[in-house]
Amino acid sequence: MSLLITNIGELFTNGARHLTRDAAVVLDGERIAWVGAATEAPDADERIDAGGAAVLPGFVDSHAHLMFAGDRAPEFAARMAGEPYTGGGIRTTVGATRSASDQELRDNASRLVREALRQGTTTIEIKSGYGLNVTDEARSLRIASEFTSETTFLGAHVVPAEYQGRADEYVGLICGPMLAAAAPYAKWVDVFVERGAFDEDQARNILECGKAMGLGLRLHGNQLGPGPGVQLAVEMDAASVDHCTHLSDADVDALASVTVACMCHEGWSRTVATLLPGAEFSTRSPYPDARRLLDAGVSVALATDCNPGSSYTSSMAFCIALAVREMRMTPAEAVRAATAGGAQSLRRDDIGVIQVGARADLLILDAPSHLHLAYRPGVPLIRTVISGGRVAFPTAINRMHDGVPL
Ligand code: NIG
Ligand code: FE
């Protein structure tokens, strides 16, 4: 089936040119088949009149921890009353996750994936990391793979309580039986490199083990303080290093040194800096300086870090607004980071762009331009979500109000 979206007021493509009025897109099955001026658009089986609204690529949320049970609302309240965030609450969620049934974990992830989808997220990465034993890490990834192909093994989130004081033994477990059980369901391996989690040598070891099993590399680095995460990520050609809140000049230089020319964009860093402003918001911490990275030529992605501890938001629009208000990004840079940036961090060129041949993942806003995503924070501006060529939101039920179609 083909679908024509016409009367687009602004087409934010992330490709060679943004069309600023009277644009149209034709979708054919799961792919984008045509992009251009509305007056020249070919016919299609069905048509949506965007009414002058902005259309952009679906959001790519490249960092989310959705495999968990329970929540930590009291911990959030304590932080807002002045308690610092240390990551120590991760173990609380590990307890709840281990006790949950498969169906409870599936229902919670499904709720969050749907919540994200109706806010415009058409691709989501999902990490394990609240199981921290062979069985619970493997089942977290098995269930995560029901929702996305972008699954990440994060057995190296923290050292679980039963391995307290025996971190190297735990690293041995990760590199042996845990990775063997998890790898069939995972595309990526990730390590939390931080004081209190894993050090540089342990992280290198785990990433090398993951790579040997065919997994791509990602890293949590430089979140709570300066550290070796960013430089290790660059050294190992990780696709992404995430958080990047505390960076030295040498860290920025390292990321800039792996920026390579690319046909579709000005250039992209082999290791993308993924910024997660929801975490700084929810832990009341200083925000990373996106401007410094962008000015150095580093590719930046924005993602939610959705998790029950440090960032319980699934809203990419909220992250865009924070990035503009607090991290010195322009609205266009923030939208790009939330779409093409996320795609680059997943080493994908079929998503995050509106161009012929890309996946037909698009958003129609209730607004005339992308600026409104930051200009109107907290407002539900996602009118229509198209995922793989099909309207995913609103669903028939959402189109009804008191039994009356809207
Ligand atoms: O990305 N940094 C480590 N992991 C998560 C937090 C997890 C939690 O607090 O439960 C993060 O912020
Ligand atoms: Fe995270």
Short mmCIF file of C-alpha atoms and ligand atoms in Angstrom, two decimals:
data_model
loop_
_atom_site.label_atom_id
_atom_site.label_comp_id
_atom_site.label_asym_id
_atom_site.label_seq_id
_atom_site.Cartn_x
_atom_site.Cartn_y
_atom_site.Cartn_z
CA MET A 1 0.00 0.00 0.00
CA SER A 2 1.26 3.52 -0.80
CA LEU A 3 0.53 6.65 1.24
CA LEU A 4 0.92 10.29 0.21
CA ILE A 5 1.48 12.86 2.97
CA THR A 6 0.91 16.26 1.45
CA ASN A 7 0.54 19.91 2.44
CA ILE A 8 3.58 19.67 4.74
CA GLY A 9 4.59 23.07 6.14
CA GLU A 10 8.15 22.04 7.02
CA LEU A 11 9.83 18.78 6.06
CA PHE A 12 12.76 18.22 8.43
CA THR A 13 14.64 15.57 6.48
CA ASN A 14 18.15 15.40 7.99
CA GLY A 15 19.10 14.74 4.37
CA ALA A 16 20.54 17.00 1.74
CA ARG A 17 17.78 19.64 1.98
CA HIS A 18 15.01 20.59 4.35
CA LEU A 19 11.86 21.66 2.52
CA THR A 20 10.29 24.66 4.15
CA ARG A 21 6.81 24.68 2.60
CA ASP A 22 4.34 22.79 0.41
CA ALA A 23 6.27 19.54 0.66
CA ALA A 24 5.08 15.98 0.23
CA VAL A 25 6.33 12.47 0.91
CA VAL A 26 5.16 9.20 -0.58
CA LEU A 27 5.55 5.99 1.38
CA ASP A 28 5.44 2.61 -0.31
CA GLY A 29 5.10 -0.28 2.10
CA GLU A 30 7.77 0.08 4.79
CA ARG A 31 9.95 2.52 2.80
CA ILE A 32 9.99 6.15 1.70
CA ALA A 33 9.46 6.17 -2.08
CA TRP A 34 9.40 9.86 -3.01
CA VAL A 35 10.17 13.28 -1.42
CA GLY A 36 9.55 16.66 -3.03
CA ALA A 37 7.20 19.57 -3.75
CA ALA A 38 3.52 18.83 -3.14
CA THR A 39 2.58 20.06 -6.62
CA GLU A 40 4.76 17.38 -8.22
CA ALA A 41 3.82 14.49 -5.96
CA PRO A 42 2.77 11.23 -7.61
CA ASP A 43 -0.56 9.68 -6.67
CA ALA A 44 -0.87 7.03 -3.97
CA ASP A 45 -3.47 4.60 -2.62
CA GLU A 46 -4.13 6.76 0.44
CA ARG A 47 -3.49 10.36 1.40
CA ILE A 48 -2.97 12.36 4.60
CA ASP A 49 -3.27 16.16 4.46
CA ALA A 50 -0.76 17.51 7.01
CA GLY A 51 -2.54 20.88 7.00
CA GLY A 52 0.70 22.88 6.94
CA ALA A 53 2.21 21.02 9.90
CA ALA A 54 5.87 20.02 10.31
CA VAL A 55 6.94 16.46 9.47
CA LEU A 56 10.13 14.93 10.83
CA PRO A 57 11.76 11.52 11.11
CA GLY A 58 10.57 9.32 13.96
CA PHE A 59 12.67 9.73 17.10
CA VAL A 60 15.48 7.22 17.64
CA ASP A 61 15.87 6.61 21.37
CA SER A 62 19.26 4.92 21.42
CA HIS A 63 19.56 4.47 25.21
CA ALA A 64 16.80 3.01 27.39
CA HIS A 65 16.75 0.57 30.30
CA LEU A 66 13.26 -0.92 30.01
CA MET A 67 13.83 -4.39 31.46
CA PHE A 68 12.97 -3.87 35.10
CA ALA A 69 10.21 -4.20 37.67
CA GLY A 70 9.05 -1.73 40.30
CA ASP A 71 9.90 1.93 40.58
CA ARG A 72 11.99 4.18 42.85
CA ALA A 73 9.74 7.18 43.35
CA PRO A 74 10.78 7.62 47.04
CA GLU A 75 14.44 7.74 45.94
CA PHE A 76 13.52 10.53 43.49
CA ALA A 77 11.69 12.42 46.23
CA ALA A 78 14.72 12.10 48.53
CA ARG A 79 16.96 13.49 45.79
CA MET A 80 14.71 16.44 45.27
CA ALA A 81 15.07 17.04 49.01
CA GLY A 82 18.86 17.12 48.66
CA GLU A 83 20.14 13.51 48.61
CA PRO A 84 22.85 12.90 45.96
CA TYR A 85 22.50 10.28 43.20
CA THR A 86 25.13 7.54 43.47
CA GLY A 87 23.69 4.70 41.40
CA GLY A 88 23.28 2.71 44.63
CA GLY A 89 19.55 2.29 43.95
CA ILE A 90 20.31 0.04 40.98
CA ARG A 91 20.47 -2.88 43.43
CA THR A 92 16.92 -2.15 44.63
CA THR A 93 15.68 -2.57 41.07
CA VAL A 94 17.79 -5.72 40.65
CA GLY A 95 15.90 -7.28 43.58
CA ALA A 96 12.50 -6.35 42.12
CA THR A 97 13.48 -7.53 38.63
CA ARG A 98 14.73 -10.92 39.79
CA SER A 99 11.44 -11.48 41.68
CA ALA A 100 9.25 -10.54 38.72
CA SER A 101 7.71 -13.10 36.38
CA ASP A 102 8.46 -13.07 32.64
CA GLN A 103 4.98 -11.71 32.05
CA GLU A 104 5.46 -8.86 34.52
CA LEU A 105 8.72 -7.85 32.81
CA ARG A 106 7.07 -8.12 29.38
CA ASP A 107 4.05 -6.05 30.44
CA ASN A 108 6.23 -3.31 31.92
CA ALA A 109 8.45 -3.09 28.84
CA SER A 110 5.39 -3.16 26.56
CA ARG A 111 3.78 -0.30 28.51
CA LEU A 112 6.94 1.80 28.14
CA VAL A 113 7.48 0.97 24.45
CA ARG A 114 3.88 2.02 23.71
CA GLU A 115 4.27 5.13 25.86
CA ALA A 116 7.40 6.04 23.85
CA LEU A 117 5.77 5.24 20.50
CA ARG A 118 2.84 7.55 21.04
CA GLN A 119 5.35 10.29 21.86
CA GLY A 120 7.11 9.74 18.54
CA THR A 121 9.79 7.13 19.25
CA THR A 122 9.83 4.72 16.32
CA THR A 123 13.15 3.02 17.16
CA ILE A 124 14.19 2.18 20.70
CA GLU A 125 17.26 0.49 22.09
CA ILE A 126 16.62 -1.66 25.19
CA LYS A 127 19.26 -2.70 27.70
CA SER A 128 19.31 -5.49 30.24
CA GLY A 129 21.23 -4.72 33.44
CA TYR A 130 18.79 -5.29 36.29
CA GLY A 131 19.16 -9.09 36.29
CA LEU A 132 22.91 -9.38 36.94
CA ASN A 133 22.90 -13.16 36.96
CA VAL A 134 22.94 -15.61 34.06
CA THR A 135 19.22 -16.42 34.13
CA ASP A 136 17.87 -12.93 34.65
CA GLU A 137 20.17 -11.21 32.15
CA ALA A 138 19.35 -13.79 29.47
CA ARG A 139 15.59 -13.59 30.06
CA SER A 140 15.69 -9.78 30.11
CA LEU A 141 17.27 -9.81 26.65
CA ARG A 142 15.00 -12.55 25.36
CA ILE A 143 11.97 -10.46 26.33
CA ALA A 144 13.58 -7.19 25.10
CA SER A 145 14.11 -8.79 21.69
CA GLU A 146 10.32 -9.18 21.39
CA PHE A 147 10.17 -5.37 21.11
CA THR A 148 13.31 -4.27 19.25
CA SER A 149 16.31 -5.51 17.30
CA GLU A 150 18.47 -2.96 19.18
CA THR A 151 19.09 -5.01 22.32
CA THR A 152 22.05 -4.38 24.62
CA PHE A 153 23.63 -6.68 27.19
CA LEU A 154 24.47 -4.64 30.31
CA GLY A 155 25.47 -7.40 32.74
CA ALA A 156 28.22 -4.92 33.69
CA HIS A 157 25.82 -2.39 35.20
CA VAL A 158 27.07 -2.78 38.78
CA VAL A 159 28.58 -5.64 40.76
CA PRO A 160 25.58 -7.40 42.41
CA ALA A 161 25.48 -7.72 46.21
CA GLU A 162 26.39 -11.43 46.20
CA TYR A 163 29.69 -10.56 44.46
CA GLN A 164 30.50 -7.64 46.76
CA GLY A 165 34.30 -7.44 47.11
CA ARG A 166 34.75 -10.01 44.32
CA ALA A 167 34.35 -7.79 41.27
CA ASP A 168 36.91 -9.67 39.19
CA GLU A 169 35.06 -12.94 39.77
CA TYR A 170 31.88 -11.22 38.60
CA VAL A 171 33.70 -10.02 35.46
CA GLY A 172 34.66 -13.66 34.89
CA LEU A 173 31.00 -14.67 35.16
CA ILE A 174 30.04 -11.94 32.65
CA CYS A 175 32.70 -12.99 30.16
CA GLY A 176 31.84 -16.67 30.50
CA PRO A 177 28.38 -18.09 31.12
CA MET A 178 26.47 -14.79 31.22
CA LEU A 179 27.64 -13.61 27.84
CA ALA A 180 27.12 -17.07 26.37
CA ALA A 181 23.49 -17.05 27.55
CA ALA A 182 22.80 -13.40 26.68
CA ALA A 183 24.59 -12.99 23.33
CA PRO A 184 22.00 -14.85 21.22
CA TYR A 185 19.47 -12.13 22.13
CA ALA A 186 21.81 -9.13 22.08
CA LYS A 187 23.20 -6.89 19.35
CA TRP A 188 25.33 -4.74 21.66
CA VAL A 189 27.38 -4.99 24.86
CA ASP A 190 27.59 -2.05 27.28
CA VAL A 191 29.58 -1.36 30.48
CA PHE A 192 28.98 1.25 33.20
CA VAL A 193 32.50 2.68 33.56
CA GLU A 194 32.41 4.70 36.75
CA ARG A 195 33.82 4.78 40.25
CA GLY A 196 31.65 2.26 42.15
CA ALA A 197 30.82 0.31 39.00
CA PHE A 198 33.58 -1.00 36.64
CA ASP A 199 37.11 0.32 36.11
CA GLU A 200 38.97 0.72 32.85
CA ASP A 201 40.65 -2.70 32.80
CA GLN A 202 37.48 -4.55 33.74
CA ALA A 203 35.54 -2.63 31.09
CA ARG A 204 38.13 -3.34 28.38
CA ASN A 205 38.03 -7.00 29.26
CA ILE A 206 34.22 -7.17 29.11
CA LEU A 207 34.05 -5.22 25.83
CA GLU A 208 36.66 -7.50 24.28
CA CYS A 209 34.69 -10.57 25.38
CA GLY A 210 31.50 -9.09 23.90
CA LYS A 211 33.26 -8.21 20.66
CA ALA A 212 34.57 -11.75 20.38
CA MET A 213 30.94 -12.92 20.59
CA GLY A 214 30.04 -10.63 17.66
CA LEU A 215 28.44 -7.81 19.66
CA GLY A 216 28.84 -4.10 18.90
CA LEU A 217 30.25 -1.89 21.66
CA ARG A 218 28.61 0.87 23.73
CA LEU A 219 29.65 2.41 27.03
CA HIS A 220 28.26 4.43 29.93
CA GLY A 221 31.06 6.89 30.66
CA ASN A 222 31.89 10.12 32.48
CA GLN A 223 28.43 10.39 34.06
CA LEU A 224 29.12 11.07 37.72
CA GLY A 225 32.67 12.36 37.40
CA PRO A 226 35.71 12.43 35.11
CA GLY A 227 37.01 9.01 34.10
CA PRO A 228 38.44 6.78 31.39
CA GLY A 229 35.11 5.92 29.69
CA VAL A 230 35.26 8.27 26.71
CA GLN A 231 38.85 7.47 25.79
CA LEU A 232 38.27 3.75 26.18
CA ALA A 233 35.20 4.00 23.93
CA VAL A 234 37.22 5.75 21.23
CA GLU A 235 40.15 3.34 21.59
CA MET A 236 37.82 0.36 21.13
CA ASP A 237 35.77 1.92 18.31
CA ALA A 238 32.56 1.78 20.34
CA ALA A 239 29.54 3.04 18.41
CA SER A 240 28.55 5.29 21.30
CA VAL A 241 29.69 6.61 24.65
CA ASP A 242 26.76 7.72 26.72
CA HIS A 243 26.28 10.46 29.36
CA CYS A 244 29.54 12.42 28.68
CA THR A 245 28.70 14.85 31.47
CA HIS A 246 32.24 15.32 32.82
CA LEU A 247 34.65 15.69 29.90
CA SER A 248 38.25 16.88 29.76
CA ASP A 249 39.69 18.62 26.71
CA ALA A 250 41.48 15.35 25.89
CA ASP A 251 38.12 13.52 25.92
CA VAL A 252 36.62 16.00 23.46
CA ASP A 253 39.75 15.78 21.28
CA ALA A 254 39.58 11.99 21.29
CA LEU A 255 35.96 12.04 20.09
CA ALA A 256 36.75 14.69 17.47
CA SER A 257 39.71 12.65 16.21
CA VAL A 258 37.38 9.87 15.01
CA THR A 259 35.06 12.12 13.03
CA VAL A 260 35.12 10.89 9.46
CA ALA A 261 33.64 12.20 6.22
CA CYS A 262 30.27 10.81 5.28
CA MET A 263 28.24 11.09 2.09
CA CYS A 264 24.94 11.99 3.71
CA HIS A 265 26.02 14.42 6.45
CA GLU A 266 28.84 16.88 7.07
CA GLY A 267 30.72 14.19 8.92
CA TRP A 268 30.11 11.76 11.73
CA SER A 269 32.10 10.51 14.67
CA ARG A 270 32.71 6.76 14.69
CA THR A 271 32.06 7.03 18.41
CA VAL A 272 28.97 9.18 18.93
CA ALA A 273 28.57 11.17 22.17
CA THR A 274 25.09 10.33 23.43
CA LEU A 275 23.76 12.89 25.88
CA LEU A 276 21.00 11.99 28.33
CA PRO A 277 19.65 15.19 29.87
CA GLY A 278 16.75 13.38 31.56
CA ALA A 279 19.37 11.94 33.94
CA GLU A 280 20.74 15.36 34.87
CA PHE A 281 17.20 16.66 35.30
CA SER A 282 16.15 13.78 37.58
CA THR A 283 19.36 13.72 39.60
CA ARG A 284 19.60 17.53 39.77
CA SER A 285 23.10 17.46 38.28
CA PRO A 286 24.95 19.81 35.94
CA TYR A 287 24.10 19.18 32.29
CA PRO A 288 26.70 18.10 29.72
CA ASP A 289 27.94 20.83 27.39
CA ALA A 290 26.67 19.83 23.98
CA ARG A 291 27.94 23.05 22.38
CA ARG A 292 31.53 22.18 23.24
CA LEU A 293 31.16 18.81 21.50
CA LEU A 294 29.35 20.16 18.46
CA ASP A 295 31.84 22.97 18.00
CA ALA A 296 34.64 20.38 18.04
CA GLY A 297 32.86 18.47 15.23
CA VAL A 298 31.70 15.56 17.40
CA SER A 299 28.43 13.80 16.48
CA VAL A 300 25.89 14.09 19.27
CA ALA A 301 22.84 11.94 19.95
CA LEU A 302 20.07 12.62 22.45
CA ALA A 303 18.30 9.77 24.22
CA THR A 304 16.05 9.33 27.26
CA ASP A 305 18.05 6.86 29.41
CA CYS A 306 14.56 5.76 30.50
CA ASN A 307 15.04 3.81 33.76
CA PRO A 308 13.36 3.76 37.17
CA GLY A 309 16.30 5.41 38.95
CA SER A 310 18.08 8.27 37.24
CA SER A 311 15.68 9.22 34.43
CA TYR A 312 12.14 7.88 34.39
CA THR A 313 11.04 9.63 31.20
CA SER A 314 10.22 8.14 27.82
CA SER A 315 9.81 11.56 26.19
CA MET A 316 12.31 12.47 23.48
CA ALA A 317 10.55 15.83 23.11
CA PHE A 318 11.33 16.58 26.75
CA CYS A 319 15.01 15.73 26.12
CA ILE A 320 15.02 18.04 23.08
CA ALA A 321 13.60 20.88 25.18
CA LEU A 322 16.23 20.29 27.91
CA ALA A 323 19.02 20.14 25.34
CA VAL A 324 18.00 23.50 23.90
CA ARG A 325 17.36 25.20 27.24
CA GLU A 326 20.24 23.73 29.24
CA MET A 327 22.87 22.37 26.85
CA ARG A 328 23.29 25.15 24.31
CA MET A 329 21.94 23.21 21.33
CA THR A 330 19.86 24.94 18.69
CA PRO A 331 16.39 23.40 18.20
CA ALA A 332 17.53 22.04 14.81
CA GLU A 333 20.65 20.45 16.35
CA ALA A 334 18.55 18.89 19.09
CA VAL A 335 15.99 17.43 16.68
CA ARG A 336 18.79 16.11 14.51
CA ALA A 337 20.49 14.54 17.56
CA ALA A 338 17.20 12.88 18.56
CA THR A 339 16.78 11.36 15.10
CA ALA A 340 19.87 11.08 12.84
CA GLY A 341 22.20 11.26 15.86
CA GLY A 342 20.52 8.27 17.51
CA ALA A 343 20.65 6.41 14.21
CA GLN A 344 24.40 7.06 13.90
CA SER A 345 24.95 5.86 17.44
CA LEU A 346 23.28 2.60 16.40
CA ARG A 347 25.30 2.60 13.16
CA ARG A 348 22.09 2.66 11.14
CA ASP A 349 21.57 4.66 7.95
CA ASP A 350 18.03 3.47 7.24
CA ILE A 351 16.39 5.43 10.08
CA GLY A 352 16.52 9.00 11.39
CA VAL A 353 16.25 10.51 7.90
CA ILE A 354 13.52 11.30 5.41
CA GLN A 355 14.95 10.23 2.08
CA VAL A 356 14.09 7.75 -0.63
CA GLY A 357 14.81 4.21 0.50
CA ALA A 358 14.82 4.96 4.25
CA ARG A 359 12.34 3.29 6.58
CA ALA A 360 8.99 5.06 6.56
CA ASP A 361 9.14 6.24 10.19
CA LEU A 362 7.72 9.77 10.38
CA LEU A 363 6.02 12.17 12.74
CA ILE A 364 3.42 14.80 11.91
CA LEU A 365 3.48 17.52 14.56
CA ASP A 366 0.63 19.61 15.87
CA ALA A 367 2.84 22.57 15.04
CA PRO A 368 4.16 24.37 11.95
CA SER A 369 7.87 23.80 12.65
CA HIS A 370 10.35 21.74 14.62
CA LEU A 371 11.07 24.82 16.78
CA HIS A 372 7.88 24.16 18.70
CA LEU A 373 9.29 20.99 20.27
CA ALA A 374 11.53 23.18 22.45
CA TYR A 375 9.40 26.32 22.34
CA ARG A 376 6.34 24.51 23.77
CA PRO A 377 7.87 22.16 26.38
CA GLY A 378 5.64 19.56 27.94
CA VAL A 379 2.92 19.96 25.31
CA PRO A 380 1.85 16.79 23.44
CA LEU A 381 2.77 17.97 19.95
CA ILE A 382 2.99 14.57 18.25
CA ARG A 383 -0.18 14.39 16.19
CA THR A 384 0.56 11.31 14.08
CA VAL A 385 3.23 8.61 14.32
CA ILE A 386 3.95 6.52 11.22
CA SER A 387 6.09 3.46 11.84
CA GLY A 388 7.20 1.28 8.92
CA GLY A 389 4.66 2.99 6.65
CA ARG A 390 1.67 2.41 8.95
CA VAL A 391 -0.11 4.87 11.21
CA ALA A 392 0.84 3.65 14.71
CA PHE A 393 -0.68 6.60 16.58
CA PRO A 394 -3.39 7.68 16.95
CA THR A 395 -4.98 4.27 17.00
CA ALA A 396 -8.69 3.92 16.22
CA ILE A 397 -9.47 4.01 19.93
CA ASN A 398 -7.43 7.15 20.51
CA ARG A 399 -9.25 8.86 17.68
CA MET A 400 -12.50 8.57 19.65
CA HIS A 401 -13.55 10.93 22.38
CA ASP A 402 -16.67 9.99 24.30
CA GLY A 403 -17.53 7.69 21.41
CA VAL A 404 -17.20 10.55 18.92
CA PRO A 405 -14.37 10.33 16.38
CA LEU A 406 -11.97 13.26 16.71
O1 NIG B 1 22.25 5.29 32.79
N1 NIG B 1 24.39 4.94 34.86
C1 NIG B 1 23.98 3.84 35.06
N2 NIG B 1 22.78 3.37 34.80
C2 NIG B 1 21.58 4.14 34.68
C3 NIG B 1 20.95 4.38 36.01
C4 NIG B 1 20.29 3.20 36.51
C5 NIG B 1 19.56 3.36 37.82
O2 NIG B 1 19.79 4.29 38.62
O3 NIG B 1 18.74 2.45 38.01
C6 NIG B 1 21.86 5.42 33.93
O4 NIG B 1 21.67 6.53 34.43
FE FE B 2 21.89 4.41 31.11
#
